[in-house]
Amino acid sequence: MKKFLALVFVATLLISCLSACAPVTTPSTQGTQPPAESKLIRVGFAQCKADESDWRKANTKSVQEALSKENGFDLILADSNNDAAKLVSDVQGFIDQEVDYIIIAAVNADGWDTVLGNAKKAGIPVILMDRTINASEDLYNCWLGGGFYNEGVKATDWMGKRFAGGKQANIVHLQGQLGASAQVGRTEALEDAIGKNSNWKLLAQQTGEWSTDTAKEIMASWIQQYGDDINCVYAENDNMADGAIQALEEAGKKVGGDDGVAIISFDANRAYLQMTLEGKINCNVECNPLLGPGVAALINKIEGGGTPNKKESVDETAFYYDTITQEVIDARPY
Ligand code: GYE
């Protein structure tokens, strides 16, 4: 018995010594050390204007979070402040820095052939994010974004119900920055629908530059000019829809709901879905800004020797004042 107890004591002593020497590994440290700086994938991100709108801020944040050092990237952001020429020179700058990849959110759809030709010669893959461009498809590896024309169709389909039975629609149209593919697609959808509906009339059309303040000023002048004739505002993003609503309410006009000036918006940022729930925005068409994870996946696919599809669009829906709920809004990621 004494021998048995002695063996147990020695074994216990031995085990406690071994465990004291074992390296301390906590789940939080295993395998999450960022790669060495030299192993990071260097990505140049040419953003049109990082603080252009609520949508754009969410988009920039999504890319920065997805392409973090912890995820194996060294992200370099260039902000063109919506200057199309500067954005092109930002891209050329990335080529000169010999980055591994270039991401572009284009200010303007035109003017890309030369610089993308330079990227191709330098062997740097280019991913278009959000905005499409007018250039040969062999000048970029892939595009990831929303379907702007189809977003417009969702909006005009709702307008068709609002102005059914030949009810007169007198529309004012706040466009995004002219030449941006989001503006081009959403405008084309409205203009096509106006051509198909003889009871729809376009009273006025002007770019509000995606901006709340600019849209408010324009809307105030349209109220002076057209007064109560206006019964529909087609605003190509949430910020401009908000500006139009502010101008209408300051002029004492009823907005949204079943019988106010119908308000169409795009982006579906959470704050503006709240306005949809309040009935101020009638139809808000989603355009998902959270494209960072998709871009990171495309880069990793190319790194792994894969070939992404030339176009990868994201699923989108629309929200309506008479069906949206607080639960839907609370569950939204942005
Ligand atoms: O609708 C607007 C942003 O390109 C989809 O640009 C994007 C548009 C979006 O500033 O708010």
Short mmCIF file of C-alpha atoms and ligand atoms in Angstrom, two decimals:
data_model
loop_
_atom_site.label_atom_id
_atom_site.label_comp_id
_atom_site.label_asym_id
_atom_site.label_seq_id
_atom_site.Cartn_x
_atom_site.Cartn_y
_atom_site.Cartn_z
CA MET A 1 0.00 0.00 0.00
CA LYS A 2 2.83 2.42 0.96
CA LYS A 3 4.57 1.70 -2.38
CA PHE A 4 1.31 2.45 -4.24
CA LEU A 5 0.86 5.79 -2.45
CA ALA A 6 4.50 6.73 -3.19
CA LEU A 7 3.98 5.97 -6.92
CA VAL A 8 0.81 8.11 -6.97
CA PHE A 9 2.70 11.01 -5.32
CA VAL A 10 5.60 10.84 -7.82
CA ALA A 11 3.18 10.60 -10.79
CA THR A 12 1.22 13.61 -9.52
CA LEU A 13 4.41 15.61 -9.02
CA LEU A 14 5.57 14.71 -12.55
CA ILE A 15 2.27 15.74 -14.20
CA SER A 16 2.14 19.09 -12.39
CA CYS A 17 5.73 19.86 -13.51
CA LEU A 18 4.95 19.03 -17.16
CA SER A 19 1.75 21.13 -17.24
CA ALA A 20 3.59 24.12 -15.76
CA CYS A 21 6.00 24.02 -18.73
CA ALA A 22 3.37 23.57 -21.42
CA PRO A 23 3.06 26.70 -23.56
CA VAL A 24 -0.05 28.76 -22.70
CA THR A 25 -2.18 28.89 -25.80
CA THR A 26 -5.48 30.61 -25.63
CA PRO A 27 -7.99 30.30 -28.46
CA SER A 28 -7.61 33.98 -29.14
CA THR A 29 -3.95 33.64 -30.11
CA GLN A 30 -3.92 30.40 -32.09
CA GLY A 31 -3.50 31.06 -35.83
CA THR A 32 -4.64 34.69 -35.71
CA GLN A 33 -1.23 36.35 -35.85
CA PRO A 34 -1.31 38.70 -38.84
CA PRO A 35 1.04 37.59 -41.59
CA ALA A 36 4.44 39.24 -41.74
CA GLU A 37 4.31 42.64 -43.47
CA SER A 38 6.14 41.16 -46.48
CA LYS A 39 3.44 38.49 -46.93
CA LEU A 40 0.51 40.99 -46.95
CA ILE A 41 -1.34 41.47 -50.24
CA ARG A 42 -0.89 45.15 -51.15
CA VAL A 43 -4.15 46.59 -52.49
CA GLY A 44 -4.67 50.10 -53.85
CA PHE A 45 -8.26 51.26 -53.29
CA ALA A 46 -9.29 54.21 -55.51
CA GLN A 47 -12.48 55.47 -53.83
CA CYS A 48 -14.58 58.14 -55.55
CA LYS A 49 -15.33 60.17 -52.40
CA ALA A 50 -15.19 58.42 -49.04
CA ASP A 51 -17.70 60.76 -47.32
CA GLU A 52 -19.94 61.33 -50.38
CA SER A 53 -23.04 59.85 -48.75
CA ASP A 54 -24.18 57.49 -45.98
CA TRP A 55 -23.94 54.71 -48.52
CA ARG A 56 -20.36 55.59 -49.44
CA LYS A 57 -19.25 55.80 -45.79
CA ALA A 58 -20.64 52.30 -45.18
CA ASN A 59 -18.93 51.10 -48.36
CA THR A 60 -15.52 52.52 -47.39
CA LYS A 61 -15.80 51.03 -43.87
CA SER A 62 -16.75 47.63 -45.31
CA VAL A 63 -13.65 47.53 -47.53
CA GLN A 64 -11.33 48.72 -44.74
CA GLU A 65 -12.66 46.05 -42.35
CA ALA A 66 -12.53 43.22 -44.89
CA LEU A 67 -9.09 44.10 -46.25
CA SER A 68 -7.42 44.43 -42.84
CA LYS A 69 -3.87 43.39 -41.94
CA GLU A 70 -5.37 40.60 -39.79
CA ASN A 71 -6.99 39.27 -42.97
CA GLY A 72 -3.70 39.42 -44.85
CA PHE A 73 -4.00 42.75 -46.68
CA ASP A 74 -2.10 46.03 -46.77
CA LEU A 75 -4.82 48.44 -47.96
CA ILE A 76 -3.87 51.83 -49.38
CA LEU A 77 -6.88 54.18 -49.76
CA ALA A 78 -6.87 57.10 -52.22
CA ASP A 79 -9.87 59.47 -52.14
CA SER A 80 -10.50 61.45 -55.34
CA ASN A 81 -13.11 63.77 -53.78
CA ASN A 82 -15.25 62.97 -56.82
CA ASP A 83 -12.66 64.43 -59.21
CA ALA A 84 -12.69 61.99 -62.15
CA ALA A 85 -9.23 63.03 -63.39
CA LYS A 86 -7.71 62.64 -59.91
CA LEU A 87 -9.23 59.16 -59.56
CA VAL A 88 -7.51 58.10 -62.78
CA SER A 89 -4.20 59.54 -61.53
CA ASP A 90 -4.72 57.76 -58.18
CA VAL A 91 -4.92 54.49 -60.11
CA GLN A 92 -1.76 55.36 -62.06
CA GLY A 93 -0.08 56.06 -58.72
CA PHE A 94 -0.92 52.55 -57.54
CA ILE A 95 0.58 51.13 -60.72
CA ASP A 96 3.77 53.13 -60.09
CA GLN A 97 3.86 51.75 -56.52
CA GLU A 98 3.60 48.23 -58.00
CA VAL A 99 0.71 47.16 -55.76
CA ASP A 100 -0.61 43.61 -56.08
CA TYR A 101 -4.25 44.56 -56.81
CA ILE A 102 -6.28 47.68 -57.58
CA ILE A 103 -9.91 48.29 -56.53
CA ILE A 104 -11.82 51.11 -58.26
CA ALA A 105 -15.14 52.79 -57.34
CA ALA A 106 -15.35 55.01 -60.42
CA VAL A 107 -16.50 58.63 -60.31
CA ASN A 108 -17.25 58.55 -64.02
CA ALA A 109 -17.95 55.61 -66.33
CA ASP A 110 -15.70 57.04 -69.08
CA GLY A 111 -11.97 57.75 -69.43
CA TRP A 112 -10.46 54.42 -68.29
CA ASP A 113 -8.82 52.84 -71.35
CA THR A 114 -5.30 54.30 -70.98
CA VAL A 115 -4.73 53.78 -67.26
CA LEU A 116 -6.30 50.31 -67.24
CA GLY A 117 -4.10 49.46 -70.22
CA ASN A 118 -1.13 50.48 -68.06
CA ALA A 119 -2.35 48.26 -65.21
CA LYS A 120 -2.70 45.34 -67.62
CA LYS A 121 0.84 45.88 -68.95
CA ALA A 122 2.09 45.95 -65.35
CA GLY A 123 0.25 42.67 -64.64
CA ILE A 124 -1.85 44.20 -61.84
CA PRO A 125 -5.38 42.73 -61.58
CA VAL A 126 -8.15 45.38 -61.40
CA ILE A 127 -11.45 44.84 -59.56
CA LEU A 128 -14.29 47.30 -60.22
CA MET A 129 -16.38 47.72 -57.08
CA ASP A 130 -19.85 49.31 -57.05
CA ARG A 131 -19.64 51.45 -60.17
CA THR A 132 -19.35 50.00 -63.70
CA ILE A 133 -17.30 51.70 -66.44
CA ASN A 134 -17.40 52.01 -70.23
CA ALA A 135 -14.25 50.07 -71.11
CA SER A 136 -13.34 46.79 -72.78
CA GLU A 137 -13.89 43.87 -70.38
CA ASP A 138 -10.34 42.66 -70.95
CA LEU A 139 -9.09 45.76 -69.10
CA TYR A 140 -10.37 44.57 -65.72
CA ASN A 141 -10.66 41.21 -63.98
CA CYS A 142 -14.20 41.56 -62.59
CA TRP A 143 -16.91 43.90 -61.33
CA LEU A 144 -18.87 43.54 -58.07
CA GLY A 145 -21.85 45.74 -57.34
CA GLY A 146 -25.54 46.50 -57.57
CA GLY A 147 -27.77 46.36 -60.61
CA PHE A 148 -28.60 50.03 -61.01
CA TYR A 149 -31.06 49.75 -63.91
CA ASN A 150 -32.94 46.95 -62.14
CA GLU A 151 -33.03 49.06 -58.98
CA GLY A 152 -34.75 51.75 -61.05
CA VAL A 153 -37.22 49.19 -62.37
CA LYS A 154 -38.16 48.22 -58.79
CA ALA A 155 -38.91 51.90 -58.13
CA THR A 156 -40.91 52.50 -61.31
CA ASP A 157 -42.88 49.28 -60.71
CA TRP A 158 -44.01 50.79 -57.40
CA MET A 159 -44.84 54.07 -59.15
CA GLY A 160 -47.00 52.09 -61.58
CA LYS A 161 -49.11 50.92 -58.63
CA ARG A 162 -49.20 54.41 -57.03
CA PHE A 163 -50.42 56.03 -60.27
CA ALA A 164 -52.54 53.14 -61.53
CA GLY A 165 -55.74 53.67 -63.47
CA GLY A 166 -54.38 56.59 -65.45
CA LYS A 167 -53.78 58.79 -62.38
CA GLN A 168 -51.51 61.68 -63.39
CA ALA A 169 -47.93 61.46 -62.13
CA ASN A 170 -46.03 64.77 -62.14
CA ILE A 171 -42.45 63.79 -61.39
CA VAL A 172 -39.39 65.77 -60.31
CA HIS A 173 -36.11 63.85 -60.67
CA LEU A 174 -33.04 64.35 -58.45
CA GLN A 175 -30.16 62.59 -60.21
CA GLY A 176 -26.89 61.37 -58.73
CA GLN A 177 -23.59 62.78 -59.94
CA LEU A 178 -23.86 62.81 -63.74
CA GLY A 179 -21.83 60.10 -65.43
CA ALA A 180 -21.72 57.78 -62.43
CA SER A 181 -23.08 54.39 -63.50
CA ALA A 182 -25.51 54.39 -60.54
CA GLN A 183 -26.99 57.63 -61.88
CA VAL A 184 -26.98 56.38 -65.47
CA GLY A 185 -28.83 53.13 -64.63
CA ARG A 186 -31.42 54.64 -62.31
CA THR A 187 -32.09 57.50 -64.72
CA GLU A 188 -32.48 55.18 -67.71
CA ALA A 189 -35.05 53.09 -65.82
CA LEU A 190 -37.15 56.16 -65.01
CA GLU A 191 -36.93 57.59 -68.51
CA ASP A 192 -37.90 54.22 -70.03
CA ALA A 193 -40.91 53.99 -67.70
CA ILE A 194 -42.00 57.57 -68.51
CA GLY A 195 -41.91 56.62 -72.19
CA LYS A 196 -44.28 53.72 -71.49
CA ASN A 197 -46.80 55.63 -69.32
CA SER A 198 -48.69 58.45 -71.02
CA ASN A 199 -50.04 59.60 -67.61
CA TRP A 200 -46.51 60.21 -66.30
CA LYS A 201 -44.98 63.65 -66.84
CA LEU A 202 -41.40 64.70 -66.03
CA LEU A 203 -41.64 68.25 -64.68
CA ALA A 204 -37.94 68.73 -63.87
CA GLN A 205 -34.64 66.82 -63.74
CA GLN A 206 -31.29 67.92 -62.23
CA THR A 207 -28.31 66.40 -60.45
CA GLY A 208 -28.28 66.83 -56.69
CA GLU A 209 -24.68 65.44 -56.57
CA TRP A 210 -25.82 62.74 -54.04
CA SER A 211 -26.02 65.58 -51.48
CA THR A 212 -28.80 66.42 -49.00
CA ASP A 213 -28.13 70.18 -49.04
CA THR A 214 -27.89 70.45 -52.83
CA ALA A 215 -31.10 68.44 -53.27
CA LYS A 216 -32.90 70.62 -50.72
CA GLU A 217 -31.96 73.81 -52.58
CA ILE A 218 -33.09 72.35 -55.93
CA MET A 219 -36.35 71.03 -54.46
CA ALA A 220 -37.14 74.43 -52.92
CA SER A 221 -36.81 76.07 -56.34
CA TRP A 222 -39.02 73.40 -57.94
CA ILE A 223 -41.68 73.98 -55.27
CA GLN A 224 -41.62 77.69 -56.16
CA GLN A 225 -41.96 76.82 -59.85
CA TYR A 226 -44.44 73.90 -59.84
CA GLY A 227 -46.16 74.15 -56.45
CA ASP A 228 -48.84 71.53 -55.79
CA ASP A 229 -48.48 70.06 -59.28
CA ILE A 230 -45.55 67.97 -57.93
CA ASN A 231 -46.86 64.63 -56.65
CA CYS A 232 -43.76 62.44 -57.04
CA VAL A 233 -40.04 62.84 -56.23
CA TYR A 234 -37.61 60.27 -57.74
CA ALA A 235 -34.38 60.79 -55.75
CA GLU A 236 -31.44 58.59 -56.76
CA ASN A 237 -30.15 58.19 -53.20
CA ASP A 238 -31.28 58.53 -49.57
CA ASN A 239 -29.39 61.74 -48.87
CA MET A 240 -31.10 63.58 -51.74
CA ALA A 241 -34.51 62.14 -50.79
CA ASP A 242 -33.98 63.57 -47.31
CA GLY A 243 -33.14 66.99 -48.77
CA ALA A 244 -36.28 66.96 -50.89
CA ILE A 245 -38.43 65.96 -47.89
CA GLN A 246 -36.97 68.79 -45.80
CA ALA A 247 -37.80 71.33 -48.55
CA LEU A 248 -41.33 69.97 -49.01
CA GLU A 249 -42.08 69.97 -45.27
CA GLU A 250 -40.69 73.50 -44.84
CA ALA A 251 -43.08 74.56 -47.62
CA GLY A 252 -45.96 72.97 -45.71
CA LYS A 253 -46.48 70.11 -48.17
CA LYS A 254 -47.72 66.67 -47.11
CA VAL A 255 -45.01 64.07 -47.80
CA GLY A 256 -45.29 60.32 -48.42
CA GLY A 257 -48.02 58.17 -46.94
CA ASP A 258 -51.11 57.30 -48.95
CA ASP A 259 -51.84 60.79 -50.26
CA GLY A 260 -48.76 62.99 -49.86
CA VAL A 261 -46.07 63.71 -52.42
CA ALA A 262 -44.76 60.22 -53.24
CA ILE A 263 -41.05 59.87 -52.36
CA ILE A 264 -38.82 57.32 -54.11
CA SER A 265 -35.31 56.72 -52.76
CA PHE A 266 -32.34 54.40 -53.27
CA ASP A 267 -29.69 52.88 -50.95
CA ALA A 268 -31.94 51.84 -48.02
CA ASN A 269 -29.55 52.97 -45.31
CA ARG A 270 -31.04 52.21 -41.89
CA ALA A 271 -31.76 55.84 -40.96
CA TYR A 272 -33.80 56.24 -44.14
CA LEU A 273 -35.60 52.94 -43.66
CA GLN A 274 -36.76 54.51 -40.39
CA MET A 275 -38.19 57.37 -42.50
CA THR A 276 -39.84 54.72 -44.70
CA LEU A 277 -41.45 53.19 -41.61
CA GLU A 278 -42.63 56.69 -40.63
CA GLY A 279 -44.23 56.95 -44.09
CA LYS A 280 -42.05 59.84 -45.28
CA ILE A 281 -40.33 57.71 -47.91
CA ASN A 282 -42.79 55.53 -49.85
CA CYS A 283 -40.39 53.23 -51.71
CA ASN A 284 -36.72 52.71 -50.79
CA VAL A 285 -34.71 50.47 -53.11
CA GLU A 286 -31.75 48.65 -51.58
CA CYS A 287 -28.24 49.04 -52.95
CA ASN A 288 -25.86 47.10 -50.74
CA PRO A 289 -22.64 49.01 -49.83
CA LEU A 290 -21.12 46.13 -47.85
CA LEU A 291 -18.95 44.97 -50.73
CA GLY A 292 -15.68 44.54 -48.77
CA PRO A 293 -16.05 40.82 -48.02
CA GLY A 294 -16.94 40.13 -51.66
CA VAL A 295 -13.87 42.02 -52.88
CA ALA A 296 -11.62 40.16 -50.40
CA ALA A 297 -13.05 36.84 -51.61
CA LEU A 298 -12.40 37.78 -55.25
CA ILE A 299 -8.76 38.67 -54.48
CA ASN A 300 -8.25 35.45 -52.54
CA LYS A 301 -9.80 33.51 -55.43
CA ILE A 302 -7.34 35.08 -57.88
CA GLU A 303 -4.47 34.51 -55.42
CA GLY A 304 -5.47 30.85 -55.34
CA GLY A 305 -5.26 30.60 -59.12
CA GLY A 306 -9.03 30.90 -59.69
CA THR A 307 -10.78 33.05 -62.31
CA PRO A 308 -13.74 35.08 -61.00
CA ASN A 309 -16.81 35.74 -63.11
CA LYS A 310 -16.53 38.98 -65.04
CA LYS A 311 -19.59 40.37 -63.28
CA GLU A 312 -20.77 39.52 -59.75
CA SER A 313 -23.88 41.42 -58.73
CA VAL A 314 -25.31 41.38 -55.21
CA ASP A 315 -28.91 40.48 -54.33
CA GLU A 316 -31.08 43.52 -53.71
CA THR A 317 -34.64 44.16 -52.58
CA ALA A 318 -36.90 47.16 -51.94
CA PHE A 319 -38.80 48.42 -48.89
CA TYR A 320 -42.21 50.09 -48.82
CA TYR A 321 -43.85 52.44 -46.31
CA ASP A 322 -46.94 50.25 -45.92
CA THR A 323 -45.18 46.91 -45.35
CA ILE A 324 -41.82 47.60 -43.65
CA THR A 325 -41.52 46.80 -39.92
CA GLN A 326 -39.18 47.84 -37.09
CA GLU A 327 -37.96 44.25 -36.85
CA VAL A 328 -36.85 44.35 -40.51
CA ILE A 329 -34.99 47.61 -39.86
CA ASP A 330 -33.35 46.37 -36.64
CA ALA A 331 -32.01 43.32 -38.48
CA ARG A 332 -30.37 45.37 -41.22
CA PRO A 333 -26.52 45.36 -41.27
CA TYR A 334 -26.20 49.02 -42.32
O1 GYE B 1 -26.47 55.19 -54.44
C1 GYE B 1 -24.94 56.80 -53.53
C2 GYE B 1 -23.43 56.79 -53.51
O2 GYE B 1 -22.59 54.10 -56.42
C3 GYE B 1 -24.49 52.91 -55.55
O3 GYE B 1 -23.11 56.30 -54.81
C4 GYE B 1 -23.48 54.03 -55.31
C5 GYE B 1 -24.14 55.35 -55.16
C6 GYE B 1 -25.18 55.43 -54.02
O4 GYE B 1 -22.90 57.97 -53.14
O5 GYE B 1 -25.48 57.09 -52.26
#
